[in-house]
PDB file of C-alpha atoms in Angstrom:
ATOM      1  CA  MET A   1     156.551 171.112  18.331  1.00 71.00           C
ATOM      2  CA  THR A   2     157.410 172.836  21.506  1.00 86.00           C
ATOM      3  CA  ILE A   3     155.115 175.923  22.392  1.00 96.00           C
ATOM      4  CA  LYS A   4     155.666 178.375  25.232  1.00 96.00           C
ATOM      5  CA  LEU A   5     153.495 181.472  25.966  1.00 97.00           C
ATOM      6  CA  TYR A   6     155.046 184.007  28.282  1.00 97.00           C
ATOM      7  CA  GLY A   7     153.348 186.739  29.943  1.00 96.00           C
ATOM      8  CA  ILE A   8     151.173 187.760  32.972  1.00 94.00           C
ATOM      9  CA  LYS A   9     147.997 186.124  33.557  1.00 93.00           C
ATOM     10  CA  ASN A  10     145.936 189.161  34.120  1.00 93.00           C
ATOM     11  CA  CYS A  11     147.083 190.870  30.893  1.00 94.00           C
ATOM     12  CA  ASP A  12     144.258 191.337  28.472  1.00 95.00           C
ATOM     13  CA  THR A  13     146.431 190.600  25.453  1.00 96.00           C
ATOM     14  CA  VAL A  14     147.750 187.471  27.030  1.00 97.00           C
ATOM     15  CA  LYS A  15     144.255 186.442  27.785  1.00 98.00           C
ATOM     16  CA  LYS A  16     143.286 186.927  24.201  1.00 98.00           C
ATOM     17  CA  ALA A  17     146.219 184.846  23.066  1.00 98.00           C
ATOM     18  CA  ARG A  18     145.574 182.062  25.388  1.00 98.00           C
ATOM     19  CA  LYS A  19     141.816 182.027  24.413  1.00 98.00           C
ATOM     20  CA  TRP A  20     142.862 181.775  20.752  1.00 98.00           C
ATOM     21  CA  LEU A  21     145.199 178.890  21.490  1.00 97.00           C
ATOM     22  CA  ASP A  22     142.597 177.095  23.580  1.00 97.00           C
ATOM     23  CA  GLN A  23     139.828 177.584  20.984  1.00 97.00           C
ATOM     24  CA  HIS A  24     142.223 176.036  18.248  1.00 96.00           C
ATOM     25  CA  GLY A  25     143.061 173.052  20.346  1.00 96.00           C
ATOM     26  CA  ILE A  26     146.731 174.032  20.510  1.00 96.00           C
ATOM     27  CA  GLU A  27     148.653 172.628  23.465  1.00 96.00           C
ATOM     28  CA  TYR A  28     151.141 175.111  25.054  1.00 97.00           C
ATOM     29  CA  ARG A  29     152.930 175.768  28.271  1.00 96.00           C
ATOM     30  CA  PHE A  30     151.938 179.118  29.853  1.00 97.00           C
ATOM     31  CA  VAL A  31     154.747 180.854  31.900  1.00 96.00           C
ATOM     32  CA  ASP A  32     153.713 183.707  34.054  1.00 96.00           C
ATOM     33  CA  HIS A  33     156.789 185.997  34.484  1.00 90.00           C
ATOM     34  CA  ARG A  34     155.407 187.463  37.710  1.00 88.00           C
ATOM     35  CA  ALA A  35     154.305 184.183  39.350  1.00 91.00           C
ATOM     36  CA  ASP A  36     156.851 181.731  38.003  1.00 91.00           C
ATOM     37  CA  GLY A  37     159.860 183.911  37.734  1.00 88.00           C
ATOM     38  CA  LEU A  38     162.099 184.539  34.666  1.00 90.00           C
ATOM     39  CA  ASP A  39     165.061 182.520  33.691  1.00 93.00           C
ATOM     40  CA  PRO A  40     168.066 184.854  33.268  1.00 94.00           C
ATOM     41  CA  ALA A  41     169.350 182.797  30.301  1.00 94.00           C
ATOM     42  CA  GLU A  42     165.972 182.825  28.540  1.00 93.00           C
ATOM     43  CA  LEU A  43     165.677 186.559  28.941  1.00 95.00           C
ATOM     44  CA  GLN A  44     169.116 186.988  27.517  1.00 95.00           C
ATOM     45  CA  HIS A  45     168.383 184.868  24.547  1.00 95.00           C
ATOM     46  CA  TRP A  46     165.163 186.872  23.910  1.00 96.00           C
ATOM     47  CA  LEU A  47     167.258 190.192  24.076  1.00 96.00           C
ATOM     48  CA  GLU A  48     169.964 188.740  21.713  1.00 95.00           C
ATOM     49  CA  GLN A  49     167.300 187.484  19.276  1.00 96.00           C
ATOM     50  CA  LEU A  50     164.822 190.380  19.363  1.00 97.00           C
ATOM     51  CA  GLY A  51     166.845 193.308  20.690  1.00 96.00           C
ATOM     52  CA  TRP A  52     166.104 195.121  24.068  1.00 96.00           C
ATOM     53  CA  GLU A  53     164.168 197.848  22.329  1.00 95.00           C
ATOM     54  CA  GLN A  54     161.528 195.266  21.271  1.00 96.00           C
ATOM     55  CA  VAL A  55     161.372 193.237  24.294  1.00 96.00           C
ATOM     56  CA  LEU A  56     160.935 196.279  26.506  1.00 96.00           C
ATOM     57  CA  ASN A  57     157.323 197.449  26.818  1.00 94.00           C
ATOM     58  CA  LYS A  58     157.364 201.246  26.766  1.00 92.00           C
ATOM     59  CA  ARG A  59     153.560 201.605  26.826  1.00 89.00           C
ATOM     60  CA  GLY A  60     153.022 200.046  30.280  1.00 87.00           C
ATOM     61  CA  THR A  61     152.646 201.780  33.635  1.00 89.00           C
ATOM     62  CA  SER A  62     155.916 200.347  34.977  1.00 89.00           C
ATOM     63  CA  TYR A  63     157.979 201.898  32.269  1.00 92.00           C
ATOM     64  CA  ARG A  64     156.116 205.212  32.570  1.00 92.00           C
ATOM     65  CA  ALA A  65     156.923 205.211  36.275  1.00 93.00           C
ATOM     66  CA  LEU A  66     160.656 205.099  35.684  1.00 92.00           C
ATOM     67  CA  SER A  67     162.531 208.386  36.192  1.00 91.00           C
ATOM     68  CA  ASP A  68     163.751 210.300  33.181  1.00 92.00           C
ATOM     69  CA  ALA A  69     167.239 209.477  34.268  1.00 91.00           C
ATOM     70  CA  ASP A  70     166.389 205.751  34.352  1.00 89.00           C
ATOM     71  CA  LYS A  71     164.786 205.850  31.047  1.00 91.00           C
ATOM     72  CA  ALA A  72     167.736 207.782  29.454  1.00 91.00           C
ATOM     73  CA  SER A  73     170.276 205.202  30.877  1.00 91.00           C
ATOM     74  CA  LEU A  74     168.621 202.287  29.252  1.00 93.00           C
ATOM     75  CA  GLY A  75     170.650 200.185  26.770  1.00 92.00           C
ATOM     76  CA  PRO A  76     171.816 196.878  25.825  1.00 90.00           C
ATOM     77  CA  ASP A  77     173.854 196.778  29.039  1.00 86.00           C
ATOM     78  CA  THR A  78     171.250 197.702  31.430  1.00 93.00           C
ATOM     79  CA  ALA A  79     167.914 196.398  29.917  1.00 93.00           C
ATOM     80  CA  ALA A  80     168.356 192.700  31.138  1.00 94.00           C
ATOM     81  CA  ALA A  81     168.783 193.802  34.758  1.00 93.00           C
ATOM     82  CA  LEU A  82     165.712 196.058  34.584  1.00 92.00           C
ATOM     83  CA  LEU A  83     163.591 193.360  32.966  1.00 94.00           C
ATOM     84  CA  GLN A  84     164.770 190.688  35.285  1.00 93.00           C
ATOM     85  CA  ALA A  85     163.779 192.972  38.221  1.00 91.00           C
ATOM     86  CA  GLN A  86     160.516 194.008  36.625  1.00 91.00           C
ATOM     87  CA  PRO A  87     159.197 191.391  34.301  1.00 92.00           C
ATOM     88  CA  ALA A  88     155.963 193.291  33.820  1.00 90.00           C
ATOM     89  CA  MET A  89     158.068 195.549  31.557  1.00 94.00           C
ATOM     90  CA  ILE A  90     158.455 192.681  29.044  1.00 95.00           C
ATOM     91  CA  LYS A  91     156.187 192.994  25.967  1.00 95.00           C
ATOM     92  CA  ARG A  92     153.582 190.431  26.044  1.00 95.00           C
ATOM     93  CA  PRO A  93     152.686 187.871  25.136  1.00 97.00           C
ATOM     94  CA  LEU A  94     155.879 186.309  23.830  1.00 97.00           C
ATOM     95  CA  LEU A  95     155.228 183.221  22.031  1.00 98.00           C
ATOM     96  CA  VAL A  96     158.061 180.622  21.531  1.00 96.00           C
ATOM     97  CA  LEU A  97     157.361 178.282  18.757  1.00 94.00           C
ATOM     98  CA  ASP A  98     160.080 175.738  18.569  1.00 88.00           C
ATOM     99  CA  ASP A  99     163.134 178.315  18.206  1.00 86.00           C
ATOM    100  CA  GLU A 100     161.121 181.222  16.827  1.00 94.00           C
ATOM    101  CA  LEU A 101     160.206 184.066  18.998  1.00 97.00           C
ATOM    102  CA  HIS A 102     157.009 186.182  18.351  1.00 97.00           C
ATOM    103  CA  LEU A 103     156.081 189.288  20.380  1.00 96.00           C
ATOM    104  CA  GLY A 104     152.386 190.540  20.817  1.00 95.00           C
ATOM    105  CA  PHE A 105     149.184 188.808  19.709  1.00 97.00           C
ATOM    106  CA  LYS A 106     147.401 189.414  16.506  1.00 96.00           C
ATOM    107  CA  PRO A 107     144.903 186.649  15.470  1.00 97.00           C
ATOM    108  CA  GLU A 108     146.213 186.775  11.720  1.00 96.00           C
ATOM    109  CA  LEU A 109     149.710 186.081  12.970  1.00 95.00           C
ATOM    110  CA  TYR A 110     148.674 183.011  15.022  1.00 96.00           C
ATOM    111  CA  SER A 111     146.651 181.841  12.166  1.00 96.00           C
ATOM    112  CA  ARG A 112     149.546 182.000   9.939  1.00 95.00           C
ATOM    113  CA  LEU A 113     151.912 180.387  12.474  1.00 94.00           C
ATOM    114  CA  PHE A 114     149.778 177.492  13.098  1.00 93.00           C
ATOM    115  CA  ASN A 115     147.878 177.235   9.765  1.00 90.00           C
ATOM    116  CA  LYS A 116     144.470 177.607  11.166  1.00 77.00           C
TER     117      LYS A 116
END
């Protein structure tokens, strides 16, 4: 079973997800978007599987700082470039469990995914 957790290390929700995984003895690889960079092919896969609307974090300060014109121009053709340039705008954490993608953290979801 291949497990990767993508996010930003100082994000509170990412911290909760990492703590949950550690407490349950689940081995995973953590990838920090900001520190480690983001593979464009992986990002494209996420966008294809989940849709750009799901991957884009509209609640964060980075999104709110965008101009109204930039927000209005967002779409499937522009989201990848924006998220690549500003990975903090990706919803987090993103758990990749084998080939399944799961956005966000809820203990109930992780319990179900890992049978814990």
